[in-house]
Amino acid sequence: MNTPKFWRDLPLGGKLTLISSALVIVVVSALTLLTINREQTTFRTELEGQAELLLDTIPLTMRDELYLVEIDEINDVALVVSENENLTEFVVFDEMGRVLVDSSEEGLSLGREIDPTGAALLALPDGENWLEWQPDQLVAGRPVRLGNQVIGAVLIGLSNAPLQAKIQALQIQSALIALFTMLLTGVIAFLFARQITTPVRMFAASAEQMAAG
């Protein structure tokens, strides 16, 4: 296998610097990926826990209103719930799966047609949540029951913006660490190569003098 001319002509210090820099990039990249994966797993678990807590709490505050289809009161609950800065979506469906209130719409959002998502939520078994991870949020929902009767369903969306911000901060931090480490290892490699090459050059010069008589 032929060695590239660029590599053959490169001084020892340059070779050591390139090798050490490549190792630094590989190690820092691997550690960054592991950290990001751990953060994603932890964040997803926490966000799913928050979603489950909200789905346990919200139906209790509006169960009677939903049973009586008091849309004004349900809308008031939606306004209060929407004050949560992490909440990106809040939808309430009736017992048929039609939209009663949608926080993304201004005013009342009484729907006449059955919404596919609402129908899917109503069909969920008792105690089971519907979870869907989207690029920018976690969407979760469950049916609302009064006794053994399903009287509607609730759908919420929770933003994953904090996770994206944390990942971006980790990437910037890793890049700075990699840059600093590459500079440090480059200096060390240069000094190490100099310690090796200086005696070799002195020996070569002495050999030339001896060869010249």
mmCIF file of C-alpha atoms in Angstrom:
data_model
loop_
_atom_site.group_PDB
_atom_site.id
_atom_site.type_symbol
_atom_site.label_atom_id
_atom_site.label_comp_id
_atom_site.label_asym_id
_atom_site.label_seq_id
_atom_site.Cartn_x
_atom_site.Cartn_y
_atom_site.Cartn_z
ATOM 1 C CA MET A 1 0.000 0.000 0.000
ATOM 2 C CA ASN A 2 1.511 3.307 -1.082
ATOM 3 C CA THR A 3 1.686 6.065 1.484
ATOM 4 C CA PRO A 4 0.381 9.430 0.191
ATOM 5 C CA LYS A 5 3.112 11.899 -0.675
ATOM 6 C CA PHE A 6 1.528 14.468 1.593
ATOM 7 C CA TRP A 7 1.988 12.177 4.579
ATOM 8 C CA ARG A 8 5.550 11.220 3.615
ATOM 9 C CA ASP A 9 6.606 14.859 3.298
ATOM 10 C CA LEU A 10 4.923 15.906 6.515
ATOM 11 C CA PRO A 11 7.296 16.537 9.446
ATOM 12 C CA LEU A 12 7.090 14.300 12.487
ATOM 13 C CA GLY A 13 5.523 17.068 14.548
ATOM 14 C CA GLY A 14 2.791 17.534 11.947
ATOM 15 C CA LYS A 15 2.064 13.814 11.858
ATOM 16 C CA LEU A 16 1.778 13.628 15.637
ATOM 17 C CA THR A 17 -0.469 16.695 15.663
ATOM 18 C CA LEU A 18 -2.812 15.261 13.045
ATOM 19 C CA ILE A 19 -2.993 11.876 14.762
ATOM 20 C CA SER A 20 -3.655 13.403 18.188
ATOM 21 C CA SER A 21 -6.243 15.809 16.754
ATOM 22 C CA ALA A 22 -8.077 12.939 15.061
ATOM 23 C CA LEU A 23 -8.122 10.984 18.322
ATOM 24 C CA VAL A 24 -9.429 14.012 20.194
ATOM 25 C CA ILE A 25 -12.242 14.510 17.681
ATOM 26 C CA VAL A 26 -13.235 10.837 17.856
ATOM 27 C CA VAL A 27 -13.213 10.725 21.669
ATOM 28 C CA VAL A 28 -15.049 14.028 22.163
ATOM 29 C CA SER A 29 -17.631 13.123 19.507
ATOM 30 C CA ALA A 30 -18.277 9.743 21.121
ATOM 31 C CA LEU A 31 -18.650 11.286 24.586
ATOM 32 C CA THR A 32 -20.946 13.976 23.204
ATOM 33 C CA LEU A 33 -23.187 11.421 21.517
ATOM 34 C CA LEU A 34 -23.374 9.359 24.710
ATOM 35 C CA THR A 35 -24.231 12.448 26.767
ATOM 36 C CA ILE A 36 -26.885 13.602 24.307
ATOM 37 C CA ASN A 37 -28.433 10.126 24.235
ATOM 38 C CA ARG A 38 -28.541 10.043 28.040
ATOM 39 C CA GLU A 39 -30.083 13.527 28.193
ATOM 40 C CA GLN A 40 -32.692 12.583 25.608
ATOM 41 C CA THR A 41 -33.651 9.447 27.512
ATOM 42 C CA THR A 42 -33.879 11.303 30.816
ATOM 43 C CA PHE A 43 -35.836 14.205 29.336
ATOM 44 C CA ARG A 44 -38.285 11.941 27.550
ATOM 45 C CA THR A 45 -38.949 9.996 30.736
ATOM 46 C CA GLU A 46 -39.522 13.210 32.691
ATOM 47 C CA LEU A 47 -41.766 14.729 30.006
ATOM 48 C CA GLU A 48 -43.846 11.575 29.771
ATOM 49 C CA GLY A 49 -44.215 11.714 33.563
ATOM 50 C CA GLN A 50 -45.389 15.331 33.337
ATOM 51 C CA ALA A 51 -47.873 14.397 30.633
ATOM 52 C CA GLU A 52 -49.264 11.564 32.729
ATOM 53 C CA LEU A 53 -49.599 13.876 35.743
ATOM 54 C CA LEU A 54 -51.494 16.459 33.673
ATOM 55 C CA LEU A 55 -53.747 13.780 32.220
ATOM 56 C CA ASP A 56 -54.498 12.621 35.756
ATOM 57 C CA THR A 57 -55.255 16.144 36.967
ATOM 58 C CA ILE A 58 -56.984 18.009 34.129
ATOM 59 C CA PRO A 59 -59.981 15.646 33.664
ATOM 60 C CA LEU A 60 -60.785 15.950 37.379
ATOM 61 C CA THR A 61 -61.197 19.728 37.035
ATOM 62 C CA MET A 62 -63.626 19.494 34.116
ATOM 63 C CA ARG A 63 -65.353 16.118 34.399
ATOM 64 C CA ASP A 64 -68.741 17.525 35.378
ATOM 65 C CA GLU A 65 -68.538 20.291 32.779
ATOM 66 C CA LEU A 66 -67.647 17.784 30.098
ATOM 67 C CA TYR A 67 -70.497 15.485 31.092
ATOM 68 C CA LEU A 68 -72.955 18.401 30.855
ATOM 69 C CA VAL A 69 -71.192 19.776 27.739
ATOM 70 C CA GLU A 70 -70.781 23.211 29.332
ATOM 71 C CA ILE A 71 -68.419 24.566 26.714
ATOM 72 C CA ASP A 72 -67.926 27.980 28.334
ATOM 73 C CA GLU A 73 -66.648 26.370 31.538
ATOM 74 C CA ILE A 74 -64.484 23.933 29.579
ATOM 75 C CA ASN A 75 -63.006 26.849 27.661
ATOM 76 C CA ASP A 76 -62.206 28.585 30.966
ATOM 77 C CA VAL A 77 -60.318 25.473 32.058
ATOM 78 C CA ALA A 78 -58.464 25.485 28.747
ATOM 79 C CA LEU A 79 -57.417 29.109 29.268
ATOM 80 C CA VAL A 80 -56.020 28.293 32.707
ATOM 81 C CA VAL A 81 -54.225 25.165 31.504
ATOM 82 C CA SER A 82 -52.765 27.032 28.530
ATOM 83 C CA GLU A 83 -50.886 29.339 30.907
ATOM 84 C CA ASN A 84 -48.377 26.519 31.293
ATOM 85 C CA GLU A 85 -45.428 27.738 29.183
ATOM 86 C CA ASN A 86 -44.492 24.188 28.173
ATOM 87 C CA LEU A 87 -47.994 23.395 26.921
ATOM 88 C CA THR A 88 -48.217 23.684 23.138
ATOM 89 C CA GLU A 89 -51.626 22.128 22.566
ATOM 90 C CA PHE A 90 -54.809 21.450 24.516
ATOM 91 C CA VAL A 91 -57.869 19.888 22.916
ATOM 92 C CA VAL A 92 -61.055 18.566 24.493
ATOM 93 C CA PHE A 93 -63.328 16.119 22.655
ATOM 94 C CA ASP A 94 -66.909 15.115 23.425
ATOM 95 C CA GLU A 95 -68.186 11.550 23.790
ATOM 96 C CA MET A 96 -68.420 11.240 19.993
ATOM 97 C CA GLY A 97 -64.876 12.401 19.346
ATOM 98 C CA ARG A 98 -65.841 15.879 18.138
ATOM 99 C CA VAL A 99 -63.716 18.878 19.128
ATOM 100 C CA LEU A 100 -65.273 20.964 21.887
ATOM 101 C CA VAL A 101 -62.349 23.243 22.715
ATOM 102 C CA ASP A 102 -58.998 23.735 20.989
ATOM 103 C CA SER A 103 -56.466 26.071 22.592
ATOM 104 C CA SER A 104 -54.925 26.811 19.204
ATOM 105 C CA GLU A 105 -58.207 28.366 18.046
ATOM 106 C CA GLU A 106 -59.572 31.668 19.269
ATOM 107 C CA GLY A 107 -62.856 31.413 21.109
ATOM 108 C CA LEU A 108 -65.001 28.310 21.112
ATOM 109 C CA SER A 109 -64.149 25.488 18.727
ATOM 110 C CA LEU A 110 -67.224 23.306 18.576
ATOM 111 C CA GLY A 111 -66.687 20.754 15.819
ATOM 112 C CA ARG A 112 -69.495 19.082 13.910
ATOM 113 C CA GLU A 113 -67.476 16.209 12.503
ATOM 114 C CA ILE A 114 -65.804 13.390 14.385
ATOM 115 C CA ASP A 115 -62.085 14.004 14.703
ATOM 116 C CA PRO A 116 -59.915 10.908 13.961
ATOM 117 C CA THR A 117 -57.646 11.641 16.911
ATOM 118 C CA GLY A 118 -60.603 12.098 19.233
ATOM 119 C CA ALA A 119 -62.115 8.810 18.069
ATOM 120 C CA ALA A 120 -58.787 7.040 18.646
ATOM 121 C CA LEU A 121 -58.573 8.431 22.180
ATOM 122 C CA LEU A 122 -62.090 7.328 23.017
ATOM 123 C CA ALA A 123 -61.217 3.773 21.962
ATOM 124 C CA LEU A 124 -58.286 3.476 24.371
ATOM 125 C CA PRO A 125 -58.610 0.921 27.185
ATOM 126 C CA ASP A 126 -59.095 2.169 30.723
ATOM 127 C CA GLY A 127 -55.840 3.439 32.253
ATOM 128 C CA GLU A 128 -53.937 3.602 28.969
ATOM 129 C CA ASN A 129 -52.459 6.835 27.598
ATOM 130 C CA TRP A 130 -51.825 7.764 23.981
ATOM 131 C CA LEU A 131 -48.272 9.047 23.469
ATOM 132 C CA GLU A 132 -46.739 10.332 20.246
ATOM 133 C CA TRP A 133 -43.327 11.960 19.959
ATOM 134 C CA GLN A 134 -43.212 14.634 17.291
ATOM 135 C CA PRO A 135 -40.160 16.693 16.219
ATOM 136 C CA ASP A 136 -41.035 19.627 18.479
ATOM 137 C CA GLN A 137 -43.374 18.188 21.099
ATOM 138 C CA LEU A 138 -44.826 15.218 22.943
ATOM 139 C CA VAL A 139 -48.523 14.714 22.249
ATOM 140 C CA ALA A 140 -50.434 12.763 24.897
ATOM 141 C CA GLY A 141 -54.079 12.010 25.508
ATOM 142 C CA ARG A 142 -56.596 9.750 27.179
ATOM 143 C CA PRO A 143 -60.345 9.267 27.418
ATOM 144 C CA VAL A 144 -62.268 10.897 30.254
ATOM 145 C CA ARG A 145 -64.561 8.596 32.198
ATOM 146 C CA LEU A 146 -67.360 9.208 34.640
ATOM 147 C CA GLY A 147 -67.878 5.894 36.326
ATOM 148 C CA ASN A 148 -67.909 3.322 33.546
ATOM 149 C CA GLN A 149 -69.078 5.833 30.934
ATOM 150 C CA VAL A 150 -66.688 7.535 28.508
ATOM 151 C CA ILE A 151 -67.786 11.178 28.357
ATOM 152 C CA GLY A 152 -64.975 12.608 26.232
ATOM 153 C CA ALA A 153 -61.229 12.818 25.806
ATOM 154 C CA VAL A 154 -58.341 15.194 26.431
ATOM 155 C CA LEU A 155 -55.283 15.814 24.263
ATOM 156 C CA ILE A 156 -52.231 17.842 25.323
ATOM 157 C CA GLY A 157 -48.929 18.765 23.744
ATOM 158 C CA LEU A 158 -45.740 19.440 25.691
ATOM 159 C CA SER A 159 -42.815 21.254 24.093
ATOM 160 C CA ASN A 160 -39.373 19.657 23.906
ATOM 161 C CA ALA A 161 -37.688 23.061 23.419
ATOM 162 C CA PRO A 162 -35.745 22.676 26.715
ATOM 163 C CA LEU A 163 -34.207 19.464 25.376
ATOM 164 C CA GLN A 164 -33.208 21.115 22.092
ATOM 165 C CA ALA A 165 -31.627 24.007 23.989
ATOM 166 C CA LYS A 166 -29.700 21.601 26.211
ATOM 167 C CA ILE A 167 -28.485 19.583 23.209
ATOM 168 C CA GLN A 168 -27.337 22.760 21.464
ATOM 169 C CA ALA A 169 -25.465 23.849 24.593
ATOM 170 C CA LEU A 170 -23.798 20.429 24.800
ATOM 171 C CA GLN A 171 -22.719 20.617 21.171
ATOM 172 C CA ILE A 172 -21.194 24.077 21.654
ATOM 173 C CA GLN A 173 -19.464 22.963 24.854
ATOM 174 C CA SER A 174 -18.088 19.855 23.168
ATOM 175 C CA ALA A 175 -16.789 21.884 20.221
ATOM 176 C CA LEU A 176 -14.971 24.258 22.580
ATOM 177 C CA ILE A 177 -13.508 21.347 24.545
ATOM 178 C CA ALA A 178 -12.372 19.664 21.330
ATOM 179 C CA LEU A 179 -10.765 22.881 20.059
ATOM 180 C CA PHE A 180 -8.928 23.524 23.319
ATOM 181 C CA THR A 181 -7.771 19.901 23.565
ATOM 182 C CA MET A 182 -6.588 19.900 19.951
ATOM 183 C CA LEU A 183 -4.522 23.044 20.563
ATOM 184 C CA LEU A 184 -3.047 21.588 23.735
ATOM 185 C CA THR A 185 -2.202 18.238 22.169
ATOM 186 C CA GLY A 186 -0.788 20.027 19.126
ATOM 187 C CA VAL A 187 1.646 21.969 21.308
ATOM 188 C CA ILE A 188 2.595 18.831 23.246
ATOM 189 C CA ALA A 189 3.091 16.853 20.005
ATOM 190 C CA PHE A 190 5.268 19.620 18.580
ATOM 191 C CA LEU A 191 7.478 19.730 21.671
ATOM 192 C CA PHE A 192 7.686 15.946 21.788
ATOM 193 C CA ALA A 193 8.629 15.740 18.114
ATOM 194 C CA ARG A 194 11.247 18.430 18.627
ATOM 195 C CA GLN A 195 12.846 16.452 21.443
ATOM 196 C CA ILE A 196 13.078 13.455 19.128
ATOM 197 C CA THR A 197 14.199 15.170 15.956
ATOM 198 C CA THR A 198 16.848 17.459 17.486
ATOM 199 C CA PRO A 199 19.191 14.606 18.585
ATOM 200 C CA VAL A 200 18.593 12.850 15.262
ATOM 201 C CA ARG A 201 19.617 15.951 13.334
ATOM 202 C CA MET A 202 22.715 16.368 15.488
ATOM 203 C CA PHE A 203 23.643 12.737 14.872
ATOM 204 C CA ALA A 204 23.068 13.152 11.125
ATOM 205 C CA ALA A 205 25.266 16.262 11.079
ATOM 206 C CA SER A 206 28.048 14.424 12.920
ATOM 207 C CA ALA A 207 27.775 11.505 10.506
ATOM 208 C CA GLU A 208 28.133 13.882 7.546
ATOM 209 C CA GLN A 209 31.210 15.436 9.116
ATOM 210 C CA MET A 210 32.758 12.046 9.686
ATOM 211 C CA ALA A 211 31.955 11.018 6.122
ATOM 212 C CA ALA A 212 33.643 14.188 4.873
ATOM 213 C CA GLY A 213 36.805 13.284 6.788
#
